[in-house]
mmCIF file of C-alpha atoms in Angstrom:
data_model
loop_
_atom_site.group_PDB
_atom_site.id
_atom_site.type_symbol
_atom_site.label_atom_id
_atom_site.label_comp_id
_atom_site.label_asym_id
_atom_site.label_seq_id
_atom_site.Cartn_x
_atom_site.Cartn_y
_atom_site.Cartn_z
ATOM 1 C CA MET A 1225 -5.768 -4.681 -18.458
ATOM 2 C CA LEU A 1226 -1.955 -6.076 -18.867
ATOM 3 C CA ASN A 1227 -1.907 -9.715 -20.597
ATOM 4 C CA LYS A 1228 -2.181 -12.764 -18.492
ATOM 5 C CA ILE A 1229 0.913 -14.679 -17.996
ATOM 6 C CA SER A 1230 1.616 -18.572 -17.119
ATOM 7 C CA LYS A 1231 3.435 -19.630 -13.791
ATOM 8 C CA ASN A 1232 6.432 -20.377 -15.695
ATOM 9 C CA ASP A 1233 6.874 -16.600 -16.782
ATOM 10 C CA ILE A 1234 6.294 -15.251 -13.144
ATOM 11 C CA LYS A 1235 9.785 -15.846 -12.413
ATOM 12 C CA ASP A 1236 11.021 -13.402 -14.952
ATOM 13 C CA TYR A 1237 9.449 -10.579 -13.065
ATOM 14 C CA LYS A 1238 11.847 -8.399 -10.669
ATOM 15 C CA ALA A 1239 10.869 -6.035 -7.677
ATOM 16 C CA LYS A 1240 11.547 -3.094 -9.924
ATOM 17 C CA ASP A 1241 8.653 -4.332 -12.204
ATOM 18 C CA LEU A 1242 6.231 -4.332 -9.241
ATOM 19 C CA MET A 1243 7.505 -1.651 -6.448
ATOM 20 C CA THR A 1244 6.335 1.673 -5.986
ATOM 21 C CA LYS A 1245 8.633 4.353 -6.361
ATOM 22 C CA ASP A 1246 7.197 7.365 -4.741
ATOM 23 C CA VAL A 1247 7.541 6.522 -1.316
ATOM 24 C CA VAL A 1248 6.060 8.504 1.318
ATOM 25 C CA ILE A 1249 8.801 9.374 4.090
ATOM 26 C CA LEU A 1250 8.725 10.618 7.500
ATOM 27 C CA LEU A 1251 11.765 11.196 10.088
ATOM 28 C CA PRO A 1252 12.462 9.247 13.556
ATOM 29 C CA ARG A 1253 11.571 12.596 15.174
ATOM 30 C CA ASP A 1254 8.196 13.177 13.682
ATOM 31 C CA ASN A 1255 5.225 12.139 16.146
ATOM 32 C CA LEU A 1256 2.714 9.529 15.635
ATOM 33 C CA LEU A 1257 -0.093 12.148 15.165
ATOM 34 C CA TYR A 1258 1.678 13.268 12.026
ATOM 35 C CA ALA A 1259 2.355 9.963 11.036
ATOM 36 C CA GLN A 1260 -1.369 9.063 11.233
ATOM 37 C CA ASN A 1261 -2.343 12.349 9.320
ATOM 38 C CA LYS A 1262 -0.246 11.263 6.479
ATOM 39 C CA MET A 1263 -1.519 7.542 6.585
ATOM 40 C CA SER A 1264 -5.094 9.164 6.242
ATOM 41 C CA ARG A 1265 -4.179 11.658 3.565
ATOM 42 C CA TYR A 1266 -2.640 9.153 1.163
ATOM 43 C CA ARG A 1267 -4.775 6.472 2.257
ATOM 44 C CA ILE A 1268 -1.744 4.188 3.182
ATOM 45 C CA LYS A 1269 -1.021 1.470 5.796
ATOM 46 C CA LYS A 1270 2.724 1.956 6.054
ATOM 47 C CA ILE A 1271 5.345 4.749 5.938
ATOM 48 C CA VAL A 1272 9.279 4.582 5.259
ATOM 49 C CA VAL A 1273 11.512 6.353 8.129
ATOM 50 C CA VAL A 1274 14.490 7.848 6.971
ATOM 51 C CA ASP A 1275 17.660 8.998 8.656
ATOM 52 C CA ASP A 1276 17.783 12.770 9.610
ATOM 53 C CA LYS A 1277 20.698 13.509 8.095
ATOM 54 C CA ASN A 1278 20.386 11.522 4.839
ATOM 55 C CA LYS A 1279 16.572 11.627 3.804
ATOM 56 C CA ARG A 1280 17.393 8.852 1.270
ATOM 57 C CA HIS A 1281 18.546 6.516 3.513
ATOM 58 C CA PRO A 1282 15.972 4.287 5.153
ATOM 59 C CA VAL A 1283 16.088 3.482 8.925
ATOM 60 C CA GLY A 1284 12.904 1.977 9.597
ATOM 61 C CA ILE A 1285 9.254 1.487 8.726
ATOM 62 C CA LEU A 1286 6.262 2.459 10.521
ATOM 63 C CA THR A 1287 2.794 0.561 9.961
ATOM 64 C CA ILE A 1288 -0.743 0.644 11.318
ATOM 65 C CA LYS A 1289 -0.170 -2.289 13.081
ATOM 66 C CA ASP A 1290 2.898 -0.864 14.643
ATOM 67 C CA ILE A 1291 1.026 2.209 15.788
ATOM 68 C CA ILE A 1292 -1.924 -0.034 17.486
ATOM 69 C CA LYS A 1293 0.476 -2.156 19.051
ATOM 70 C CA PHE A 1294 2.280 0.408 20.703
ATOM 71 C CA LEU A 1295 -0.636 2.387 21.735
ATOM 72 C CA THR A 1296 -2.028 -0.842 23.323
ATOM 73 C CA LEU A 1297 1.288 -1.605 25.358
ATOM 74 C CA ASP A 1298 2.519 1.780 26.203
ATOM 75 C CA ARG A 1299 1.264 3.129 29.629
ATOM 76 C CA ILE A 1300 2.530 6.725 29.632
ATOM 77 C CA ASP A 1301 -0.236 9.168 29.808
ATOM 78 C CA ARG A 1302 0.804 11.255 26.728
ATOM 79 C CA ASP A 1303 -0.910 12.221 23.299
ATOM 80 C CA LEU A 1304 -0.127 11.185 19.655
ATOM 81 C CA ASP A 1305 1.691 14.495 18.994
ATOM 82 C CA GLU A 1306 4.135 13.649 22.028
ATOM 83 C CA ILE A 1307 4.980 10.381 21.042
ATOM 84 C CA PRO A 1308 8.081 10.359 18.543
ATOM 85 C CA ILE A 1309 7.895 7.705 15.457
ATOM 86 C CA VAL A 1310 11.111 6.226 16.587
ATOM 87 C CA GLU A 1311 9.481 4.718 19.468
ATOM 88 C CA ALA A 1312 6.821 2.797 17.527
ATOM 89 C CA MET A 1313 8.575 2.006 14.326
ATOM 90 C CA THR A 1314 9.961 -1.201 13.205
ATOM 91 C CA LYS A 1315 13.833 -0.702 13.120
ATOM 92 C CA ASN A 1316 14.948 -4.140 11.646
ATOM 93 C CA LEU A 1317 14.483 -3.396 7.952
ATOM 94 C CA ASN A 1318 13.771 -6.194 5.403
ATOM 95 C CA THR A 1319 15.883 -4.668 2.208
ATOM 96 C CA ILE A 1320 16.320 -5.830 -0.938
ATOM 97 C CA ASN A 1321 17.830 -4.986 -4.592
ATOM 98 C CA GLU A 1322 15.378 -4.117 -7.441
ATOM 99 C CA ILE A 1323 16.643 -6.996 -9.265
ATOM 100 C CA LYS A 1324 15.543 -9.480 -6.932
ATOM 101 C CA SER A 1325 13.006 -11.646 -8.302
ATOM 102 C CA ALA A 1326 9.280 -10.978 -7.634
ATOM 103 C CA VAL A 1327 8.752 -14.830 -6.533
ATOM 104 C CA ASP A 1328 11.961 -14.325 -3.945
ATOM 105 C CA CYS A 1329 10.500 -11.272 -2.733
ATOM 106 C CA ALA A 1330 6.899 -13.000 -2.147
ATOM 107 C CA LYS A 1331 8.828 -15.678 -0.398
ATOM 108 C CA ILE A 1332 10.508 -13.180 1.992
ATOM 109 C CA LEU A 1333 7.031 -11.322 2.876
ATOM 110 C CA ASP A 1334 5.699 -14.838 3.638
ATOM 111 C CA LYS A 1335 8.548 -16.450 5.567
ATOM 112 C CA ASP A 1336 8.808 -13.432 7.668
ATOM 113 C CA ALA A 1337 5.129 -12.729 7.762
ATOM 114 C CA ILE A 1338 5.440 -9.062 6.746
ATOM 115 C CA SER A 1339 3.807 -6.806 4.385
ATOM 116 C CA SER A 1340 6.471 -4.912 2.650
ATOM 117 C CA LEU A 1341 10.067 -4.745 1.516
ATOM 118 C CA ILE A 1342 12.369 -1.832 1.523
ATOM 119 C CA VAL A 1343 13.789 -1.749 -2.071
ATOM 120 C CA VAL A 1344 17.532 -0.126 -2.272
ATOM 121 C CA GLU A 1345 20.450 0.744 -4.520
ATOM 122 C CA ASP A 1346 23.876 1.436 -4.301
ATOM 123 C CA ASP A 1347 24.441 5.136 -3.321
ATOM 124 C CA PRO A 1348 26.597 6.731 -6.170
ATOM 125 C CA VAL A 1349 27.802 9.331 -4.028
ATOM 126 C CA GLN A 1350 29.492 7.807 -0.491
ATOM 127 C CA HIS A 1351 29.419 10.164 2.213
ATOM 128 C CA GLU A 1352 30.546 7.713 5.001
ATOM 129 C CA GLN A 1353 31.942 9.531 8.259
ATOM 130 C CA PRO A 1354 34.702 7.956 10.313
ATOM 131 C CA GLY A 1355 32.947 6.685 13.374
ATOM 132 C CA SER A 1356 29.430 6.993 12.142
ATOM 133 C CA SER A 1357 26.994 4.432 12.939
ATOM 134 C CA VAL A 1358 24.693 5.170 9.869
ATOM 135 C CA ASN A 1359 25.247 2.788 6.906
ATOM 136 C CA ARG A 1360 24.945 5.089 3.732
ATOM 137 C CA LYS A 1361 26.129 2.582 1.412
ATOM 138 C CA THR A 1362 22.382 2.007 0.039
ATOM 139 C CA VAL A 1363 19.703 4.515 -0.398
ATOM 140 C CA LEU A 1364 16.029 4.360 -0.824
ATOM 141 C CA SER A 1365 14.917 3.395 -4.266
ATOM 142 C CA GLY A 1366 11.286 2.181 -3.617
ATOM 143 C CA ILE A 1367 8.961 0.157 -1.762
ATOM 144 C CA ILE A 1368 7.017 -3.205 -2.565
ATOM 145 C CA THR A 1369 4.322 -4.214 -0.763
ATOM 146 C CA SER A 1370 1.645 -6.892 -0.516
ATOM 147 C CA THR A 1371 -0.784 -4.368 -2.385
ATOM 148 C CA ASP A 1372 1.862 -4.414 -5.173
ATOM 149 C CA PHE A 1373 1.885 -8.280 -5.538
ATOM 150 C CA THR A 1374 -1.961 -8.225 -5.315
ATOM 151 C CA ARG A 1375 -2.215 -5.571 -8.194
ATOM 152 C CA PHE A 1376 0.226 -7.670 -10.079
ATOM 153 C CA PHE A 1377 -1.857 -11.131 -9.487
ATOM 154 C CA SER A 1378 -5.240 -9.186 -10.407
ATOM 155 C CA GLU A 1379 -3.790 -8.213 -13.776
ATOM 156 C CA ARG A 1380 -1.506 -11.118 -14.813
ATOM 157 C CA CYS A 1381 -2.363 -14.155 -12.750
ATOM 158 C CA ILE A 1382 -5.867 -14.884 -14.023
ATOM 159 C CA GLY A 1383 -7.004 -18.588 -13.871
ATOM 160 C CA LEU A 1384 -4.085 -19.795 -12.097
ATOM 161 C CA ALA A 1385 -5.580 -20.306 -8.708
ATOM 162 C CA SER A 1386 -9.154 -20.541 -6.774
ATOM 163 C CA VAL A 1387 -9.643 -18.651 -3.285
ATOM 164 C CA LYS A 1388 -10.090 -21.774 -1.773
ATOM 165 C CA ASP A 1389 -6.612 -22.988 -2.208
ATOM 166 C CA TYR A 1390 -5.170 -20.086 -0.512
ATOM 167 C CA MET A 1391 -7.830 -18.725 2.042
ATOM 168 C CA SER A 1392 -6.858 -18.561 5.668
ATOM 169 C CA HIS A 1393 -8.591 -19.898 8.560
ATOM 170 C CA PRO A 1394 -9.872 -20.166 11.177
ATOM 171 C CA VAL A 1395 -12.133 -16.838 11.152
ATOM 172 C CA PHE A 1396 -11.772 -15.051 14.221
ATOM 173 C CA SER A 1397 -14.859 -13.212 15.412
ATOM 174 C CA ILE A 1398 -15.842 -10.669 17.982
ATOM 175 C CA SER A 1399 -18.993 -9.237 19.146
ATOM 176 C CA VAL A 1400 -20.417 -5.787 17.974
ATOM 177 C CA ASN A 1401 -20.637 -4.791 21.389
ATOM 178 C CA GLU A 1402 -17.001 -5.384 22.324
ATOM 179 C CA LYS A 1403 -14.653 -2.180 23.028
ATOM 180 C CA VAL A 1404 -12.269 -1.578 20.342
ATOM 181 C CA SER A 1405 -9.256 -1.846 22.558
ATOM 182 C CA THR A 1406 -10.398 -5.778 22.855
ATOM 183 C CA ALA A 1407 -10.428 -6.373 19.126
ATOM 184 C CA ALA A 1408 -7.091 -4.550 18.929
ATOM 185 C CA LYS A 1409 -5.642 -7.270 21.283
ATOM 186 C CA LEU A 1410 -7.013 -10.195 19.457
ATOM 187 C CA MET A 1411 -5.434 -8.885 16.372
ATOM 188 C CA ILE A 1412 -2.159 -8.547 17.860
ATOM 189 C CA ASP A 1413 -2.448 -11.732 19.781
ATOM 190 C CA LYS A 1414 -3.507 -13.892 16.760
ATOM 191 C CA ASN A 1415 -1.285 -11.841 14.321
ATOM 192 C CA VAL A 1416 -4.206 -10.770 12.167
ATOM 193 C CA SER A 1417 -5.152 -7.734 10.281
ATOM 194 C CA ARG A 1418 -9.108 -8.342 10.700
ATOM 195 C CA VAL A 1419 -11.748 -9.903 12.720
ATOM 196 C CA VAL A 1420 -15.153 -10.811 11.710
ATOM 197 C CA VAL A 1421 -17.955 -8.986 13.569
ATOM 198 C CA THR A 1422 -21.037 -11.030 14.781
ATOM 199 C CA PRO A 1423 -24.512 -9.893 16.792
ATOM 200 C CA ALA A 1424 -24.230 -9.197 20.417
ATOM 201 C CA SER A 1425 -26.584 -11.932 21.581
ATOM 202 C CA ARG A 1426 -28.851 -14.195 19.039
ATOM 203 C CA HIS A 1427 -27.751 -15.493 15.877
ATOM 204 C CA ARG A 1428 -23.893 -15.274 17.128
ATOM 205 C CA ASP A 1429 -22.706 -17.362 14.075
ATOM 206 C CA ARG A 1430 -24.119 -14.699 11.626
ATOM 207 C CA LEU A 1431 -21.903 -12.401 9.685
ATOM 208 C CA LEU A 1432 -22.817 -8.904 10.735
ATOM 209 C CA GLY A 1433 -19.689 -7.136 9.283
ATOM 210 C CA ILE A 1434 -15.940 -6.902 9.705
ATOM 211 C CA LEU A 1435 -13.442 -4.897 11.769
ATOM 212 C CA SER A 1436 -9.945 -4.011 10.272
ATOM 213 C CA GLU A 1437 -6.706 -2.372 11.102
ATOM 214 C CA SER A 1438 -8.178 0.470 8.925
ATOM 215 C CA ASP A 1439 -11.273 0.799 10.801
ATOM 216 C CA ILE A 1440 -9.460 0.927 14.100
ATOM 217 C CA SER A 1441 -7.020 3.555 12.643
ATOM 218 C CA THR A 1442 -9.824 5.961 12.663
ATOM 219 C CA VAL A 1443 -9.974 6.080 16.507
ATOM 220 C CA ILE A 1444 -6.137 5.484 17.274
ATOM 221 C CA VAL A 1445 -6.691 9.109 19.022
ATOM 222 C CA GLY A 1446 -9.281 7.521 21.246
ATOM 223 C CA LEU A 1447 -7.085 4.498 22.157
ATOM 224 C CA LYS A 1448 -4.364 6.458 23.083
ATOM 225 C CA SER A 1449 -6.043 9.471 24.985
ATOM 226 C CA LYS A 1450 -6.537 9.107 28.934
ATOM 227 C CA SER A 1451 -7.824 12.345 29.694
ATOM 228 C CA LEU A 1452 -10.724 15.010 28.462
ATOM 229 C CA ARG A 1453 -8.014 17.413 27.625
ATOM 230 C CA SER A 1454 -6.905 14.892 25.075
ATOM 231 C CA VAL A 1455 -10.306 14.056 23.731
ATOM 232 C CA TYR A 1456 -11.231 17.520 23.363
ATOM 233 C CA GLU A 1457 -7.928 18.597 21.485
ATOM 234 C CA HIS A 1458 -8.435 15.994 18.985
ATOM 235 C CA MET A 1459 -12.505 16.120 18.905
ATOM 236 C CA GLN A 1460 -12.479 17.097 15.083
ATOM 237 C CA MET A 1461 -10.358 14.008 14.170
ATOM 238 C CA MET A 1462 -12.334 11.653 16.358
ATOM 239 C CA PHE A 1463 -15.561 12.636 14.595
ATOM 240 C CA SER A 1464 -14.264 13.142 11.025
ATOM 241 C CA SER A 1465 -15.641 9.766 9.711
ATOM 242 C CA THR A 1466 -16.800 9.703 5.971
ATOM 243 C CA LYS A 1467 -18.357 5.957 6.292
ATOM 244 C CA ARG A 1468 -20.848 6.847 9.275
ATOM 245 C CA ASN A 1469 -21.985 9.162 12.108
ATOM 246 C CA ILE A 1470 -20.127 8.191 15.227
ATOM 247 C CA THR A 1471 -20.997 8.998 18.693
ATOM 248 C CA TYR A 1472 -18.271 8.480 21.425
ATOM 249 C CA ASN A 1473 -18.289 8.191 24.979
ATOM 250 C CA LEU A 1474 -16.424 11.408 25.376
ATOM 251 C CA HIS A 1475 -15.620 10.626 29.425
ATOM 252 C CA GLU A 1476 -14.106 6.980 28.353
ATOM 253 C CA PRO A 1477 -12.565 7.167 24.797
ATOM 254 C CA THR A 1478 -10.853 3.877 25.298
ATOM 255 C CA LEU A 1479 -14.622 2.337 25.661
ATOM 256 C CA ILE A 1480 -15.431 2.835 22.223
ATOM 257 C CA ARG A 1481 -17.419 0.121 20.815
ATOM 258 C CA ILE A 1482 -16.859 -1.901 17.785
ATOM 259 C CA ARG A 1483 -20.475 -1.268 16.537
ATOM 260 C CA ASP A 1484 -19.223 2.367 16.051
ATOM 261 C CA ILE A 1485 -16.223 1.764 13.339
ATOM 262 C CA PHE A 1486 -16.937 -1.424 12.030
ATOM 263 C CA THR A 1487 -17.755 -2.035 8.285
ATOM 264 C CA PRO A 1488 -21.231 -3.604 8.013
ATOM 265 C CA LYS A 1489 -22.296 -5.834 4.892
ATOM 266 C CA PRO A 1490 -18.743 -6.505 3.868
ATOM 267 C CA THR A 1491 -18.051 -7.567 0.148
ATOM 268 C CA VAL A 1492 -18.064 -11.582 0.292
ATOM 269 C CA VAL A 1493 -16.512 -14.108 -2.104
ATOM 270 C CA ASP A 1494 -17.260 -17.735 -3.123
ATOM 271 C CA LYS A 1495 -14.769 -20.366 -2.149
ATOM 272 C CA ASP A 1496 -14.510 -21.409 -5.874
ATOM 273 C CA THR A 1497 -13.835 -17.832 -7.036
ATOM 274 C CA ASP A 1498 -10.762 -17.146 -9.344
ATOM 275 C CA LEU A 1499 -7.914 -15.775 -6.958
ATOM 276 C CA ALA A 1500 -7.187 -13.116 -9.604
ATOM 277 C CA GLU A 1501 -10.758 -12.009 -9.341
ATOM 278 C CA ALA A 1502 -10.722 -11.838 -5.830
ATOM 279 C CA ALA A 1503 -7.328 -9.730 -6.071
ATOM 280 C CA LYS A 1504 -9.011 -7.408 -8.133
ATOM 281 C CA ILE A 1505 -11.684 -6.637 -5.831
ATOM 282 C CA MET A 1506 -9.030 -5.920 -2.811
ATOM 283 C CA VAL A 1507 -7.427 -3.528 -5.319
ATOM 284 C CA THR A 1508 -10.649 -1.982 -6.570
ATOM 285 C CA GLN A 1509 -12.157 -1.197 -3.409
ATOM 286 C CA ARG A 1510 -9.018 -0.586 -1.557
ATOM 287 C CA ILE A 1511 -9.184 -3.468 0.908
ATOM 288 C CA SER A 1512 -6.971 -5.975 2.464
ATOM 289 C CA GLY A 1513 -9.237 -9.022 3.200
ATOM 290 C CA ILE A 1514 -12.585 -10.591 1.947
ATOM 291 C CA PRO A 1515 -14.492 -13.118 4.099
ATOM 292 C CA VAL A 1516 -15.247 -16.445 2.078
ATOM 293 C CA ILE A 1517 -18.386 -18.119 1.956
ATOM 294 C CA GLU A 1518 -19.738 -21.650 0.600
ATOM 295 C CA SER A 1519 -20.648 -21.583 -2.909
ATOM 296 C CA SER A 1520 -24.413 -21.629 -2.316
ATOM 297 C CA LEU A 1521 -27.219 -19.400 -2.352
ATOM 298 C CA GLU A 1522 -28.466 -20.316 1.404
ATOM 299 C CA GLU A 1523 -24.981 -19.134 2.670
ATOM 300 C CA ARG A 1524 -25.800 -15.771 0.899
ATOM 301 C CA GLU A 1525 -29.268 -15.417 2.135
ATOM 302 C CA MET A 1526 -28.618 -16.605 5.893
ATOM 303 C CA LYS A 1527 -25.339 -14.539 6.081
ATOM 304 C CA LYS A 1528 -23.663 -17.168 8.181
ATOM 305 C CA GLN A 1529 -19.974 -16.493 9.520
ATOM 306 C CA PRO A 1530 -17.356 -17.265 6.621
ATOM 307 C CA ILE A 1531 -15.389 -20.421 6.485
ATOM 308 C CA GLY A 1532 -12.563 -18.276 5.658
ATOM 309 C CA ILE A 1533 -10.527 -15.084 4.786
ATOM 310 C CA ILE A 1534 -8.844 -14.348 1.831
ATOM 311 C CA SER A 1535 -6.289 -11.596 1.991
ATOM 312 C CA LYS A 1536 -3.150 -9.697 0.160
ATOM 313 C CA THR A 1537 -0.958 -11.872 2.264
ATOM 314 C CA ASP A 1538 -2.722 -15.184 0.863
ATOM 315 C CA ILE A 1539 -1.987 -13.606 -2.578
ATOM 316 C CA VAL A 1540 1.711 -13.351 -1.564
ATOM 317 C CA LYS A 1541 1.722 -16.843 -0.424
ATOM 318 C CA ALA A 1542 0.161 -17.789 -3.624
ATOM 319 C CA LEU A 1543 3.015 -16.195 -5.514
ATOM 320 C CA THR A 1544 5.521 -18.031 -3.610
ATOM 321 C CA GLY A 1545 4.809 -21.231 -5.552
ATOM 322 C CA PHE A 1546 4.871 -19.681 -8.736
ATOM 323 C CA GLU A 1547 8.240 -20.189 -10.441
#
């Protein structure tokens, strides 16, 4: 555990102090199935895409949200291994220098509603070619994400804020019997990364579980596949869940229900919990958001819908005011 600091001390930290240096990269010509496999392997939600000729030059970023959004809108009948990353990735990169202050980095994330910044440095060897459209003046140095900020907050910002000061609301909910594709559309429309799952009929005000982008990523193949051929091709992936036994409707893979993949009995926090403690839970449990409840035994026993969600995005927002 690192020593905690005051709000005034935070301004002294730079991007290089928080960033991840070992960046997972892909090429624009790589396909979405390969990208999805890499995300699962390394348990990450975003991958930097680099230039084919200069693998130190970032040209885009691919996130789980990008994949889900692309697959929900794409109308061409093709499988994930037929779709190049370049079609789904975000091309307008937010890049910063490693000496940018951590607070300024947090402000960019908050203002632009993004979850990562590409850290670049001057290229010591220039290889610009006349007429080339690729700018090679800077090269990839690292990436700073909302997870990096959350880890920093959990270790250094103890006692500086409480969950109720920064939690997000309203909380969007969906029935456990709805299609996963419906949940994906709701997340896109509301620009959120998770929704609360409620019972199908009675007690609709109860918290049954939570559905996140990570949960949906386990069935990305099912969201895209439109034929039995593609379902059988990727059968092993569709059924490879370490959480639970899943039974899919093989004739209609796009009708996979939320009940098949959501996370039941999620971790919750009281609204008066120290924000650093909530950040620590996210880091240790490798989750991006936690439902917030009232600080009462009744709320815990009744398992009522949360009054808010505290997420890594909210942690970033908290840091924007610490300078």
